[in-house]
Amino acid sequence: MSRFGFVVIDLISKCVPEYAFIYDVKLITLSSTGNCMTIFKKIGLSKRYGKAIYAISVALTLAIASLVFFNPYAIPMALLLKLVSIPIILYLYTTFTKNTEIYFYLNLGLSRKEYYSIPFVVEFIGFILFITLIAYLGNAIR
Amino acid sequence: MQSVNRLLVDSVHLEFDRLQVLQSAYITAQTGRVTGVLGRNGCGKSCLFKCIMGGIKPQNIFVRFNDEPETDYGHIGKRVKYLPQNVFMPTNMTLGEAYELYGVDYDGLVAFDNKFHTYQRLTAGQLSGGEVRIAEMYMVLNSDAEFCILDEPFSNVAPKHVEMMQRLIQTHKATKGIIISDHMYEQVMDITDDLFLLRDGYTFPIKSREDLIHHGSILR
């Protein structure tokens, strides 16, 4: 990730408290000692164990996007819905998945924090970009 | 000459609600030696290992590699590989994929036990418990790490394979420090250089079978 990317993340995480946890993206990248390929490898690993998280989160994103498409003033509510869904999805995931599987990925160099946060951070960034695009599309069509 | 790596885990304090599981537990390991950990069911052996790996957050833990001033507690897995007590390979992942992720040559497993020749595309869910155990243990022992922690590796495994695993551990101890824990204490004592007993949350060094009798771990 470039220095500009880190500056943007710092700015967003400080100015908008709700976005504070995207600061994890910077920490994860920095903890990989500057090797950007390592963060992509970790994201790739998260696609293996976090399929359920990604599936539910993407379904929720699409549902929320339909709200925003017809009513761009619903963006704050959409954001709130998304943020509230994260701990719920996390609770369901930890309850219904085999808890020893985490050690398979800890052995590969992931930390416990990265194991749980990467799917949500990646999906949340995708959510922000998608909602922004949908809001613009909705406005353009109207 | 193989460099000697040392691992020190000390002052492990773990409690759940008001139940104290570990109190000042400690363990050491070094390249070229096998460290055994014995203890009754529920004494905290697995908890100790999970605390080291970061799967459980204890109230206190101190981990040091060699004389390094700092330890990256979040990424212990880069230097220590852990084989948990239960199956940890993802059920929808094939053996071949798992071995590739761990950077271990699958042909080595086939050489270890020829029946795995046709199992490369099978998932952990399609194999018996014992077969998965053997595959997981081989993968963990052969992966690139300074230390390996094996939690009950002999469970669900036939006696012939237990002996083969013992030989594998003896082979790999030359290049890594190994910590092993199992209820088959005689098989553990046969291969360990240092032995500890976990009891009442504390760690006790064990020198002989009589020490185990003294601590009440085995009957006379």
Short mmCIF file of C-alpha atoms in Angstrom, two decimals:
data_model
loop_
_atom_site.label_atom_id
_atom_site.label_comp_id
_atom_site.label_asym_id
_atom_site.label_seq_id
_atom_site.Cartn_x
_atom_site.Cartn_y
_atom_site.Cartn_z
CA MET A 1 0.00 0.00 0.00
CA SER A 2 1.41 3.47 -0.85
CA ARG A 3 2.20 6.25 1.57
CA PHE A 4 -0.75 8.16 0.08
CA GLY A 5 -2.98 5.22 1.00
CA PHE A 6 -1.77 5.34 4.61
CA VAL A 7 -2.42 9.12 4.75
CA VAL A 8 -5.96 8.61 3.47
CA ILE A 9 -6.58 5.85 6.02
CA ASP A 10 -5.21 8.00 8.86
CA LEU A 11 -7.42 10.90 7.81
CA ILE A 12 -10.57 8.85 7.47
CA SER A 13 -10.06 6.89 10.69
CA LYS A 14 -9.44 10.11 12.68
CA CYS A 15 -12.19 12.25 11.17
CA VAL A 16 -14.94 9.66 11.07
CA PRO A 17 -14.98 7.56 14.26
CA GLU A 18 -17.27 4.98 12.64
CA TYR A 19 -14.51 4.21 10.16
CA ALA A 20 -11.84 3.95 12.84
CA PHE A 21 -11.36 0.26 12.41
CA ILE A 22 -10.08 0.58 8.86
CA TYR A 23 -6.94 1.71 10.70
CA ASP A 24 -6.44 -2.05 11.05
CA VAL A 25 -5.68 -2.14 7.33
CA LYS A 26 -2.71 0.14 7.90
CA LEU A 27 -1.54 -1.86 10.93
CA ILE A 28 -1.81 -5.14 9.08
CA THR A 29 0.16 -3.73 6.16
CA LEU A 30 2.82 -2.24 8.41
CA SER A 31 3.12 -5.41 10.47
CA SER A 32 4.02 -7.26 7.30
CA THR A 33 7.24 -5.16 7.32
CA GLY A 34 6.37 -3.30 4.18
CA ASN A 35 5.78 -6.38 2.09
CA CYS A 36 2.47 -5.66 0.39
CA MET A 37 2.29 -9.15 -1.04
CA THR A 38 1.96 -10.53 2.50
CA ILE A 39 -1.27 -8.59 3.10
CA PHE A 40 -2.68 -9.89 -0.17
CA LYS A 41 -1.70 -13.39 0.82
CA LYS A 42 -3.52 -12.91 4.12
CA ILE A 43 -6.59 -11.63 2.29
CA GLY A 44 -6.34 -14.68 0.04
CA LEU A 45 -6.28 -16.92 3.11
CA SER A 46 -9.31 -15.13 4.52
CA LYS A 47 -11.27 -16.14 1.41
CA ARG A 48 -10.76 -19.78 2.43
CA TYR A 49 -11.98 -19.60 6.02
CA GLY A 50 -14.24 -16.57 5.76
CA LYS A 51 -16.55 -17.69 2.95
CA ALA A 52 -19.56 -17.55 5.25
CA ILE A 53 -18.62 -14.06 6.49
CA TYR A 54 -18.13 -12.77 2.98
CA ALA A 55 -21.36 -14.38 1.72
CA ILE A 56 -23.56 -12.95 4.47
CA SER A 57 -21.84 -9.56 4.37
CA VAL A 58 -22.16 -9.29 0.59
CA ALA A 59 -25.83 -10.26 0.75
CA LEU A 60 -26.37 -7.53 3.33
CA THR A 61 -24.42 -5.06 1.21
CA LEU A 62 -26.62 -5.76 -1.79
CA ALA A 63 -29.77 -5.34 0.30
CA ILE A 64 -28.52 -2.05 1.72
CA ALA A 65 -27.42 -0.88 -1.74
CA SER A 66 -30.98 -1.27 -3.00
CA LEU A 67 -32.11 1.12 -0.24
CA VAL A 68 -29.43 3.66 -1.12
CA PHE A 69 -30.16 3.41 -4.84
CA PHE A 70 -33.70 4.70 -4.37
CA ASN A 71 -32.93 7.04 -1.49
CA PRO A 72 -29.40 8.47 -1.16
CA TYR A 73 -30.41 10.15 2.12
CA ALA A 74 -30.48 6.65 3.61
CA ILE A 75 -26.67 6.43 3.50
CA PRO A 76 -26.18 7.20 7.24
CA MET A 77 -28.80 4.58 8.10
CA ALA A 78 -27.12 2.14 5.69
CA LEU A 79 -23.79 2.72 7.41
CA LEU A 80 -25.34 2.18 10.80
CA LEU A 81 -26.99 -1.06 9.65
CA LYS A 82 -23.71 -2.31 8.29
CA LEU A 83 -21.81 -1.48 11.47
CA VAL A 84 -24.44 -3.13 13.66
CA SER A 85 -24.34 -6.27 11.52
CA ILE A 86 -20.61 -6.79 12.02
CA PRO A 87 -20.66 -7.98 15.66
CA ILE A 88 -23.74 -10.09 14.93
CA ILE A 89 -22.06 -11.85 12.01
CA LEU A 90 -18.90 -12.26 14.07
CA TYR A 91 -20.86 -13.83 16.93
CA LEU A 92 -22.64 -16.25 14.57
CA TYR A 93 -19.35 -17.16 12.92
CA THR A 94 -17.55 -17.91 16.18
CA THR A 95 -20.53 -19.87 17.49
CA PHE A 96 -21.12 -22.10 14.48
CA THR A 97 -17.63 -22.78 13.18
CA LYS A 98 -15.12 -25.32 14.43
CA ASN A 99 -12.89 -23.47 16.87
CA THR A 100 -9.76 -25.52 16.21
CA GLU A 101 -9.64 -24.48 12.57
CA ILE A 102 -8.20 -21.11 13.60
CA TYR A 103 -4.93 -22.84 14.54
CA PHE A 104 -4.50 -24.01 10.95
CA TYR A 105 -4.27 -20.35 9.97
CA LEU A 106 -2.38 -19.16 13.07
CA ASN A 107 0.30 -21.67 12.05
CA LEU A 108 0.52 -19.91 8.69
CA GLY A 109 1.42 -16.61 10.35
CA LEU A 110 -1.96 -14.95 10.78
CA SER A 111 -2.65 -13.43 14.17
CA ARG A 112 -5.95 -13.96 15.95
CA LYS A 113 -6.84 -10.32 15.37
CA GLU A 114 -6.08 -10.58 11.65
CA TYR A 115 -8.01 -13.85 11.39
CA TYR A 116 -11.22 -12.21 12.58
CA SER A 117 -10.78 -8.67 11.26
CA ILE A 118 -9.51 -9.15 7.71
CA PRO A 119 -12.79 -10.46 6.22
CA PHE A 120 -14.76 -7.64 7.83
CA VAL A 121 -12.30 -4.92 6.89
CA VAL A 122 -12.02 -6.09 3.30
CA GLU A 123 -15.76 -6.46 2.93
CA PHE A 124 -16.39 -3.08 4.60
CA ILE A 125 -14.07 -1.33 2.17
CA GLY A 126 -15.93 -3.04 -0.65
CA PHE A 127 -19.20 -1.93 0.92
CA ILE A 128 -18.11 1.72 1.06
CA LEU A 129 -16.98 1.71 -2.56
CA PHE A 130 -20.11 -0.10 -3.73
CA ILE A 131 -22.52 2.15 -1.84
CA THR A 132 -20.74 5.24 -3.19
CA LEU A 133 -21.06 3.91 -6.72
CA ILE A 134 -24.71 2.97 -6.24
CA ALA A 135 -25.53 6.40 -4.78
CA TYR A 136 -23.97 8.12 -7.80
CA LEU A 137 -25.74 5.75 -10.18
CA GLY A 138 -29.05 6.37 -8.47
CA ASN A 139 -28.57 10.14 -8.70
CA ALA A 140 -27.54 9.93 -12.34
CA ILE A 141 -30.60 7.90 -13.27
CA ARG A 142 -32.94 10.21 -11.38
CA MET B 1 26.25 -26.74 12.44
CA GLN B 2 22.56 -26.37 13.31
CA SER B 3 21.99 -23.30 15.49
CA VAL B 4 20.25 -23.97 18.78
CA ASN B 5 17.02 -22.08 19.27
CA ARG B 6 15.52 -21.71 22.71
CA LEU B 7 11.95 -21.05 23.70
CA LEU B 8 10.95 -19.93 27.16
CA VAL B 9 7.32 -19.62 28.19
CA ASP B 10 6.84 -18.38 31.71
CA SER B 11 4.38 -16.79 34.11
CA VAL B 12 1.33 -18.08 32.31
CA HIS B 13 -1.74 -17.14 34.27
CA LEU B 14 -5.12 -18.13 32.92
CA GLU B 15 -8.51 -18.08 34.54
CA PHE B 16 -12.07 -18.39 33.24
CA ASP B 17 -14.53 -16.46 35.41
CA ARG B 18 -13.26 -17.57 38.83
CA LEU B 19 -11.77 -20.86 37.73
CA GLN B 20 -7.98 -20.67 37.79
CA VAL B 21 -6.61 -22.99 35.14
CA LEU B 22 -2.97 -21.96 35.03
CA GLN B 23 -0.95 -20.16 37.68
CA SER B 24 2.63 -19.24 36.89
CA ALA B 25 2.92 -22.20 34.53
CA TYR B 26 6.12 -22.39 32.54
CA ILE B 27 7.72 -24.52 29.89
CA THR B 28 10.98 -24.52 27.98
CA ALA B 29 12.09 -26.04 24.71
CA GLN B 30 15.19 -26.00 22.59
CA THR B 31 16.47 -27.38 19.32
CA GLY B 32 17.70 -30.91 19.68
CA ARG B 33 15.46 -31.76 22.63
CA VAL B 34 11.95 -33.07 23.05
CA THR B 35 10.01 -31.62 25.95
CA GLY B 36 7.12 -33.66 27.30
CA VAL B 37 4.15 -32.26 29.20
CA LEU B 38 1.96 -34.63 31.18
CA GLY B 39 -1.11 -34.01 33.25
CA ARG B 40 -4.61 -35.15 34.00
CA ASN B 41 -7.62 -34.35 31.88
CA GLY B 42 -8.58 -30.74 32.42
CA CYS B 43 -5.30 -29.70 34.01
CA GLY B 44 -4.65 -27.06 31.37
CA LYS B 45 -2.16 -28.60 28.93
CA SER B 46 -4.12 -27.62 25.83
CA CYS B 47 -4.92 -24.23 27.34
CA LEU B 48 -1.22 -23.63 27.90
CA PHE B 49 -0.43 -24.43 24.28
CA LYS B 50 -3.31 -22.30 23.01
CA CYS B 51 -2.11 -19.40 25.15
CA ILE B 52 1.34 -19.69 23.56
CA MET B 53 -0.15 -19.71 20.07
CA GLY B 54 -2.46 -16.80 20.77
CA GLY B 55 -5.71 -18.71 20.38
CA ILE B 56 -6.60 -17.96 23.99
CA LYS B 57 -5.76 -14.66 25.65
CA PRO B 58 -4.40 -15.36 29.13
CA GLN B 59 -4.30 -12.86 31.95
CA ASN B 60 -0.52 -13.00 31.74
CA ILE B 61 2.12 -14.73 29.63
CA PHE B 62 5.78 -14.26 28.89
CA VAL B 63 7.31 -15.79 25.78
CA ARG B 64 10.90 -15.37 24.74
CA PHE B 65 12.83 -16.80 21.81
CA ASN B 66 16.58 -17.09 22.41
CA ASP B 67 17.83 -13.75 23.80
CA GLU B 68 15.58 -11.60 21.68
CA PRO B 69 14.41 -8.52 23.61
CA GLU B 70 10.94 -8.49 22.08
CA THR B 71 8.44 -11.11 21.04
CA ASP B 72 5.76 -10.67 18.40
CA TYR B 73 2.95 -12.24 20.43
CA GLY B 74 0.48 -11.84 17.62
CA HIS B 75 2.47 -13.90 15.13
CA ILE B 76 3.97 -16.71 17.19
CA GLY B 77 2.72 -19.06 14.45
CA LYS B 78 5.54 -17.90 12.21
CA ARG B 79 8.04 -19.60 14.52
CA VAL B 80 5.99 -22.22 16.35
CA LYS B 81 3.68 -24.71 14.69
CA TYR B 82 0.89 -26.20 16.77
CA LEU B 83 -0.96 -29.48 16.32
CA PRO B 84 -4.17 -29.16 18.38
CA GLN B 85 -5.84 -32.02 20.16
CA ASN B 86 -8.75 -32.15 17.71
CA VAL B 87 -8.79 -32.11 13.92
CA PHE B 88 -7.75 -28.64 12.78
CA MET B 89 -7.48 -29.11 9.06
CA PRO B 90 -10.44 -27.37 7.36
CA THR B 91 -13.01 -30.02 6.44
CA ASN B 92 -13.47 -28.68 2.91
CA MET B 93 -9.75 -28.46 2.13
CA THR B 94 -7.94 -31.34 0.41
CA LEU B 95 -4.77 -32.80 1.88
CA GLY B 96 -2.85 -31.61 -1.17
CA GLU B 97 -4.03 -28.02 -0.73
CA ALA B 98 -3.22 -28.03 2.97
CA TYR B 99 0.27 -29.38 2.33
CA GLU B 100 0.83 -26.77 -0.35
CA LEU B 101 -0.19 -23.98 2.01
CA TYR B 102 2.19 -25.27 4.65
CA GLY B 103 4.99 -25.69 2.11
CA VAL B 104 5.35 -29.41 2.84
CA ASP B 105 6.00 -31.95 0.11
CA TYR B 106 3.06 -34.36 -0.08
CA ASP B 107 5.31 -37.09 -1.49
CA GLY B 108 7.00 -37.20 1.89
CA LEU B 109 3.70 -38.23 3.49
CA VAL B 110 3.30 -40.94 0.85
CA ALA B 111 6.79 -42.21 1.64
CA PHE B 112 5.86 -42.20 5.35
CA ASP B 113 2.70 -44.22 4.72
CA ASN B 114 1.97 -45.47 1.24
CA LYS B 115 -1.81 -45.49 1.66
CA PHE B 116 -1.83 -41.68 1.41
CA HIS B 117 -0.86 -42.09 -2.24
CA THR B 118 -4.52 -41.90 -3.29
CA TYR B 119 -5.64 -39.44 -0.63
CA GLN B 120 -4.18 -36.23 -2.02
CA ARG B 121 -7.50 -34.98 -3.34
CA LEU B 122 -9.51 -36.10 -0.36
CA THR B 123 -10.60 -33.67 2.32
CA ALA B 124 -10.14 -34.10 6.04
CA GLY B 125 -13.86 -34.83 6.32
CA GLN B 126 -13.49 -37.86 4.04
CA LEU B 127 -10.74 -39.55 6.07
CA SER B 128 -10.84 -41.42 9.34
CA GLY B 129 -9.77 -39.66 12.53
CA GLY B 130 -6.52 -41.60 12.71
CA GLU B 131 -5.63 -40.92 9.09
CA VAL B 132 -6.22 -37.20 9.53
CA ARG B 133 -4.11 -37.26 12.68
CA ILE B 134 -1.18 -38.84 10.89
CA ALA B 135 -1.45 -36.41 7.98
CA GLU B 136 -1.71 -33.38 10.28
CA MET B 137 1.20 -34.48 12.44
CA TYR B 138 3.42 -35.14 9.46
CA MET B 139 2.51 -31.74 8.01
CA VAL B 140 3.20 -29.87 11.23
CA LEU B 141 6.50 -31.63 11.92
CA ASN B 142 7.78 -31.05 8.39
CA SER B 143 6.71 -27.42 8.09
CA ASP B 144 9.23 -24.65 8.40
CA ALA B 145 9.29 -23.68 12.06
CA GLU B 146 11.77 -23.49 14.89
CA PHE B 147 9.43 -25.25 17.31
CA CYS B 148 6.51 -27.66 17.14
CA ILE B 149 3.89 -28.24 19.79
CA LEU B 150 2.08 -31.56 19.48
CA ASP B 151 -1.04 -31.89 21.60
CA GLU B 152 -2.00 -35.57 22.00
CA PRO B 153 -0.59 -36.65 18.62
CA PHE B 154 -1.01 -40.35 19.43
CA SER B 155 -4.74 -40.23 20.06
CA ASN B 156 -6.82 -42.37 17.66
CA VAL B 157 -3.65 -43.76 16.12
CA ALA B 158 -2.77 -47.45 15.73
CA PRO B 159 0.26 -48.73 17.72
CA LYS B 160 2.32 -49.23 14.56
CA HIS B 161 1.83 -45.63 13.55
CA VAL B 162 2.56 -44.43 17.10
CA GLU B 163 6.00 -46.02 16.79
CA MET B 164 6.48 -44.46 13.36
CA MET B 165 5.51 -41.08 14.77
CA GLN B 166 7.97 -41.52 17.63
CA ARG B 167 10.73 -42.14 15.11
CA LEU B 168 9.63 -39.11 13.10
CA ILE B 169 9.80 -36.93 16.20
CA GLN B 170 13.26 -38.22 17.02
CA THR B 171 14.36 -37.39 13.49
CA HIS B 172 12.99 -33.87 13.53
CA LYS B 173 14.28 -32.92 16.95
CA ALA B 174 17.67 -32.45 15.36
CA THR B 175 16.43 -29.32 13.61
CA LYS B 176 13.66 -28.04 15.85
CA GLY B 177 12.52 -27.98 19.43
CA ILE B 178 9.50 -30.20 20.02
CA ILE B 179 6.96 -30.03 22.81
CA ILE B 180 4.69 -33.03 23.12
CA SER B 181 1.81 -33.86 25.35
CA ASP B 182 -0.16 -37.12 25.48
CA HIS B 183 -1.93 -39.40 27.95
CA MET B 184 0.15 -42.31 26.63
CA TYR B 185 2.83 -41.35 29.11
CA GLU B 186 5.12 -44.29 28.48
CA GLN B 187 5.33 -43.49 24.77
CA VAL B 188 6.00 -39.85 25.69
CA MET B 189 8.65 -40.71 28.25
CA ASP B 190 10.42 -42.94 25.71
CA ILE B 191 11.20 -40.01 23.44
CA THR B 192 11.43 -36.97 25.71
CA ASP B 193 14.59 -35.35 27.01
CA ASP B 194 12.82 -33.07 29.46
CA LEU B 195 9.53 -33.81 31.15
CA PHE B 196 7.09 -31.57 32.98
CA LEU B 197 3.90 -32.28 34.85
CA LEU B 198 1.08 -29.78 34.91
CA ARG B 199 -0.89 -29.99 38.14
CA ASP B 200 -3.14 -27.51 39.88
CA GLY B 201 -2.06 -24.84 37.41
CA TYR B 202 1.63 -25.19 38.20
CA THR B 203 4.46 -26.90 36.33
CA PHE B 204 6.66 -29.49 38.01
CA PRO B 205 9.80 -30.96 36.46
CA ILE B 206 9.71 -34.76 36.33
CA LYS B 207 12.87 -36.85 36.44
CA SER B 208 11.46 -40.35 36.73
CA ARG B 209 8.36 -42.52 36.87
CA GLU B 210 8.49 -42.30 40.65
CA ASP B 211 7.96 -38.54 40.43
CA LEU B 212 4.75 -39.17 38.51
CA ILE B 213 3.61 -41.61 41.20
CA HIS B 214 4.51 -39.09 43.88
CA HIS B 215 2.39 -36.43 42.17
CA GLY B 216 -0.51 -38.84 41.84
CA SER B 217 -0.51 -38.90 38.05
CA ILE B 218 -0.20 -42.67 37.80
CA LEU B 219 -0.90 -45.57 40.13
CA ARG B 220 1.92 -47.77 41.36
#
